[in-house]
Amino acid sequence: MATSPSTAAEAPWPRSEPAALTPGVEQEGIRDAIRGLIGKHSTIDQVRALSESKAGYSREHWTRLVEEMSVTTLAAPEDRGGLGYGMVEIGIILEECGRGLSPEPVYTSAVLGVHALLLAPEPAEDLLTRVFDGSAVATVSTSPRGSERIHAHDTGSGWTLDGDAAAVVCGAEADIVVVSARYAGGVGVFAVEAGTHMNARPRTVLDPTRRQADLAFTRSPARMLASDGDSAAFLDRLRDLATLGLANENTGIIDALLDMTVQYVTTRHQFGRPIGSFQAIKHRLADVLTALERARSAARYAAAVYDENPADARLAIAVAGAVCTDAVVHVAHEAIQLHGGIGFTWEHPAHSYFRRAMGNEALQGDSRSHRARIADLVGI
């Protein structure tokens, strides 16, 4: 992907539309392939059953995603062992994962975990190789207060961590956890391998398809990925990717909710006609479609800008976070209401999407927090 360095005099947004904004044949091929794979191996009934299993996801399906769709290597540079694509393509994967409510760790491991190891100033190629081939699942604690709760100690032969990290997505299931911690020289970022003096306590969360855990570290051996001089920019980049990833996923959720709602209102009859033929229903569905297009445009634009120059994408990512969060919350409520009585039962699929939408909002903040970020970036 071509890059165009920014200068201090430039505005915080790109001057022209990125070329990758409009999907091409290759991108549509990726979408068709991932949609077919998820549709076959990740139905809503399968997802709900997996949420009650020990792992919380299908290891077999995760292997398919890694081997057949290259989800872990898709957005990695070719000189690091990847395929050389970018966030536009991985955004398509995430959108389809949201559409199918996939519980596999694509967001945590293939996006955050991979990029944490790729962007780390201190090389960790052995860890990256394991995440690439799917033999290890990685996750990242992006909490801005993480370093206040964890302390790192230089033992002379390596680093150890003491403290705790709260609400880490996939924390109990991950093999590698990336966290920030305070040490004598400031704040650093460290990678810890599961089972090395690390205790995971699963949380009870609204969305059972995306588990979280509180992690406790007791003299846990760790590897430094970024020292104090690099950690702030490093963590900011990971938080941007976390927001961008969920923006794409939320777009897929909206798409799925619109499809199931349209199908319902065209088959459900009242007063001798489909309820979708009533003007009030049409208007509400038109608003849902508008929300989908706004979300998709914002997420796709942010991904395209990121691929051209990540430093220029911060504003676009914050906008995508605000737009997509507002949209998915609105559409989740509309879908439940437009399904009538059946929509208000937890057994209906719409409620699993509702839970994921609310869980995503809790992970990366509501739209007001993203708008506050926008105000900071433009100097308001």
PDB file of C-alpha atoms in Angstrom, residues 25-148:
ATOM      1  CA  VAL A  25     -13.340  -7.436  -7.759  1.00  0.00           C
ATOM      2  CA  GLU A  26     -10.718  -8.818  -5.373  1.00  0.00           C
ATOM      3  CA  GLN A  27     -12.419  -7.319  -2.317  1.00  0.00           C
ATOM      4  CA  GLU A  28     -15.805  -8.643  -3.403  1.00  0.00           C
ATOM      5  CA  GLY A  29     -14.218 -12.064  -3.839  1.00  0.00           C
ATOM      6  CA  ILE A  30     -12.954 -11.920  -0.251  1.00  0.00           C
ATOM      7  CA  ARG A  31     -16.443 -10.980   0.949  1.00  0.00           C
ATOM      8  CA  ASP A  32     -18.112 -13.826  -0.953  1.00  0.00           C
ATOM      9  CA  ALA A  33     -15.594 -16.364   0.331  1.00  0.00           C
ATOM     10  CA  ILE A  34     -15.781 -15.364   4.001  1.00  0.00           C
ATOM     11  CA  ARG A  35     -19.581 -15.056   3.898  1.00  0.00           C
ATOM     12  CA  GLY A  36     -19.860 -18.560   2.476  1.00  0.00           C
ATOM     13  CA  LEU A  37     -17.494 -19.990   5.066  1.00  0.00           C
ATOM     14  CA  ILE A  38     -19.213 -18.334   8.023  1.00  0.00           C
ATOM     15  CA  GLY A  39     -22.672 -19.125   6.678  1.00  0.00           C
ATOM     16  CA  LYS A  40     -21.780 -22.805   6.510  1.00  0.00           C
ATOM     17  CA  HIS A  41     -19.936 -23.214   9.805  1.00  0.00           C
ATOM     18  CA  SER A  42     -21.237 -20.418  12.039  1.00  0.00           C
ATOM     19  CA  THR A  43     -25.040 -20.323  12.070  1.00  0.00           C
ATOM     20  CA  ILE A  44     -26.792 -18.568  14.937  1.00  0.00           C
ATOM     21  CA  ASP A  45     -27.649 -21.911  16.558  1.00  0.00           C
ATOM     22  CA  GLN A  46     -24.006 -22.996  16.325  1.00  0.00           C
ATOM     23  CA  VAL A  47     -22.838 -19.673  17.744  1.00  0.00           C
ATOM     24  CA  ARG A  48     -25.173 -19.939  20.719  1.00  0.00           C
ATOM     25  CA  ALA A  49     -24.116 -23.510  21.401  1.00  0.00           C
ATOM     26  CA  LEU A  50     -20.431 -22.557  21.191  1.00  0.00           C
ATOM     27  CA  SER A  51     -20.931 -19.713  23.662  1.00  0.00           C
ATOM     28  CA  GLU A  52     -21.651 -22.365  26.300  1.00  0.00           C
ATOM     29  CA  SER A  53     -18.652 -24.547  25.397  1.00  0.00           C
ATOM     30  CA  LYS A  54     -15.328 -24.564  27.233  1.00  0.00           C
ATOM     31  CA  ALA A  55     -13.428 -22.566  24.613  1.00  0.00           C
ATOM     32  CA  GLY A  56     -16.327 -20.304  23.660  1.00  0.00           C
ATOM     33  CA  TYR A  57     -15.623 -20.775  19.964  1.00  0.00           C
ATOM     34  CA  SER A  58     -14.915 -23.556  17.460  1.00  0.00           C
ATOM     35  CA  ARG A  59     -11.223 -24.367  17.188  1.00  0.00           C
ATOM     36  CA  GLU A  60     -11.963 -26.230  13.955  1.00  0.00           C
ATOM     37  CA  HIS A  61     -13.638 -23.186  12.433  1.00  0.00           C
ATOM     38  CA  TRP A  62     -10.811 -20.959  13.673  1.00  0.00           C
ATOM     39  CA  THR A  63      -8.360 -23.246  11.831  1.00  0.00           C
ATOM     40  CA  ARG A  64     -10.453 -22.890   8.664  1.00  0.00           C
ATOM     41  CA  LEU A  65     -10.403 -19.108   8.953  1.00  0.00           C
ATOM     42  CA  VAL A  66      -6.629 -19.129   9.386  1.00  0.00           C
ATOM     43  CA  GLU A  67      -5.850 -21.649   6.660  1.00  0.00           C
ATOM     44  CA  GLU A  68      -8.552 -20.932   4.064  1.00  0.00           C
ATOM     45  CA  MET A  69      -9.069 -17.186   4.562  1.00  0.00           C
ATOM     46  CA  SER A  70      -5.613 -16.268   5.956  1.00  0.00           C
ATOM     47  CA  VAL A  71      -7.237 -13.987   8.522  1.00  0.00           C
ATOM     48  CA  THR A  72      -4.083 -13.723  10.614  1.00  0.00           C
ATOM     49  CA  THR A  73      -1.723 -12.891   7.738  1.00  0.00           C
ATOM     50  CA  LEU A  74      -4.036 -10.967   5.397  1.00  0.00           C
ATOM     51  CA  ALA A  75      -3.139  -7.477   6.623  1.00  0.00           C
ATOM     52  CA  ALA A  76       0.526  -8.200   7.445  1.00  0.00           C
ATOM     53  CA  PRO A  77       3.333  -6.938   5.183  1.00  0.00           C
ATOM     54  CA  GLU A  78       4.876  -9.449   2.811  1.00  0.00           C
ATOM     55  CA  ASP A  79       8.352  -8.911   4.261  1.00  0.00           C
ATOM     56  CA  ARG A  80       6.997 -10.061   7.637  1.00  0.00           C
ATOM     57  CA  GLY A  81       5.390 -13.214   6.287  1.00  0.00           C
ATOM     58  CA  GLY A  82       1.971 -11.772   5.438  1.00  0.00           C
ATOM     59  CA  LEU A  83      -0.055 -11.332   2.257  1.00  0.00           C
ATOM     60  CA  GLY A  84       0.431  -7.570   2.000  1.00  0.00           C
ATOM     61  CA  TYR A  85      -3.192  -6.424   2.106  1.00  0.00           C
ATOM     62  CA  GLY A  86      -4.539  -3.898   4.592  1.00  0.00           C
ATOM     63  CA  MET A  87      -7.358  -2.849   6.885  1.00  0.00           C
ATOM     64  CA  VAL A  88      -9.744  -2.519   3.939  1.00  0.00           C
ATOM     65  CA  GLU A  89      -9.556  -6.272   3.388  1.00  0.00           C
ATOM     66  CA  ILE A  90      -9.466  -7.248   7.054  1.00  0.00           C
ATOM     67  CA  GLY A  91     -12.385  -4.829   7.527  1.00  0.00           C
ATOM     68  CA  ILE A  92     -14.394  -6.931   5.075  1.00  0.00           C
ATOM     69  CA  ILE A  93     -13.562 -10.017   7.142  1.00  0.00           C
ATOM     70  CA  LEU A  94     -14.655  -8.270  10.340  1.00  0.00           C
ATOM     71  CA  GLU A  95     -17.855  -6.999   8.747  1.00  0.00           C
ATOM     72  CA  GLU A  96     -18.798 -10.533   7.747  1.00  0.00           C
ATOM     73  CA  CYS A  97     -17.837 -11.833  11.196  1.00  0.00           C
ATOM     74  CA  GLY A  98     -20.243  -9.285  12.669  1.00  0.00           C
ATOM     75  CA  ARG A  99     -22.908 -10.261  10.162  1.00  0.00           C
ATOM     76  CA  GLY A 100     -22.570 -13.913  11.207  1.00  0.00           C
ATOM     77  CA  LEU A 101     -21.907 -13.101  14.892  1.00  0.00           C
ATOM     78  CA  SER A 102     -18.790 -15.255  14.679  1.00  0.00           C
ATOM     79  CA  PRO A 103     -17.318 -16.007  18.144  1.00  0.00           C
ATOM     80  CA  GLU A 104     -13.874 -16.883  16.785  1.00  0.00           C
ATOM     81  CA  PRO A 105     -11.024 -14.546  17.879  1.00  0.00           C
ATOM     82  CA  VAL A 106     -10.672 -12.664  14.594  1.00  0.00           C
ATOM     83  CA  TYR A 107     -10.963  -9.237  16.232  1.00  0.00           C
ATOM     84  CA  THR A 108      -8.739 -10.067  19.199  1.00  0.00           C
ATOM     85  CA  SER A 109      -6.044 -12.239  17.631  1.00  0.00           C
ATOM     86  CA  ALA A 110      -6.044 -11.629  13.857  1.00  0.00           C
ATOM     87  CA  VAL A 111      -6.359  -7.849  14.231  1.00  0.00           C
ATOM     88  CA  LEU A 112      -5.192  -6.610  17.654  1.00  0.00           C
ATOM     89  CA  GLY A 113      -2.821  -9.447  18.483  1.00  0.00           C
ATOM     90  CA  VAL A 114      -1.168  -9.548  15.079  1.00  0.00           C
ATOM     91  CA  HIS A 115      -0.736  -5.775  14.883  1.00  0.00           C
ATOM     92  CA  ALA A 116       0.594  -5.562  18.441  1.00  0.00           C
ATOM     93  CA  LEU A 117       3.385  -7.937  17.462  1.00  0.00           C
ATOM     94  CA  LEU A 118       3.907  -6.382  14.028  1.00  0.00           C
ATOM     95  CA  LEU A 119       4.152  -2.817  15.327  1.00  0.00           C
ATOM     96  CA  ALA A 120       6.220  -3.625  18.419  1.00  0.00           C
ATOM     97  CA  PRO A 121       9.536  -1.727  18.432  1.00  0.00           C
ATOM     98  CA  GLU A 122      11.092  -4.760  20.124  1.00  0.00           C
ATOM     99  CA  PRO A 123      10.874  -7.744  17.727  1.00  0.00           C
ATOM    100  CA  ALA A 124       8.902 -10.811  18.794  1.00  0.00           C
ATOM    101  CA  GLU A 125       9.016 -12.877  15.610  1.00  0.00           C
ATOM    102  CA  ASP A 126       8.647 -16.218  17.411  1.00  0.00           C
ATOM    103  CA  LEU A 127       5.368 -15.076  18.981  1.00  0.00           C
ATOM    104  CA  LEU A 128       4.208 -13.587  15.683  1.00  0.00           C
ATOM    105  CA  THR A 129       4.850 -16.869  13.861  1.00  0.00           C
ATOM    106  CA  ARG A 130       2.660 -18.761  16.316  1.00  0.00           C
ATOM    107  CA  VAL A 131      -0.164 -16.228  15.992  1.00  0.00           C
ATOM    108  CA  PHE A 132       0.161 -16.267  12.209  1.00  0.00           C
ATOM    109  CA  ASP A 133      -0.280 -20.044  11.971  1.00  0.00           C
ATOM    110  CA  GLY A 134      -3.141 -20.069  14.475  1.00  0.00           C
ATOM    111  CA  SER A 135      -1.355 -22.273  17.004  1.00  0.00           C
ATOM    112  CA  ALA A 136      -1.510 -19.391  19.494  1.00  0.00           C
ATOM    113  CA  VAL A 137      -4.356 -16.936  20.095  1.00  0.00           C
ATOM    114  CA  ALA A 138      -3.343 -13.425  21.172  1.00  0.00           C
ATOM    115  CA  THR A 139      -5.292 -10.632  22.799  1.00  0.00           C
ATOM    116  CA  VAL A 140      -4.563  -7.053  23.852  1.00  0.00           C
ATOM    117  CA  SER A 141      -5.698  -5.037  26.846  1.00  0.00           C
ATOM    118  CA  THR A 142      -6.277  -1.570  25.406  1.00  0.00           C
ATOM    119  CA  SER A 143      -7.486   0.043  28.624  1.00  0.00           C
ATOM    120  CA  PRO A 144      -5.829   3.478  29.046  1.00  0.00           C
ATOM    121  CA  ARG A 145      -5.616   2.794  32.808  1.00  0.00           C
ATOM    122  CA  GLY A 146      -3.927  -0.577  32.437  1.00  0.00           C
ATOM    123  CA  SER A 147      -0.483   0.679  33.399  1.00  0.00           C
ATOM    124  CA  GLU A 148      -1.818   1.975  36.725  1.00  0.00           C
TER     125      GLU A 148
END
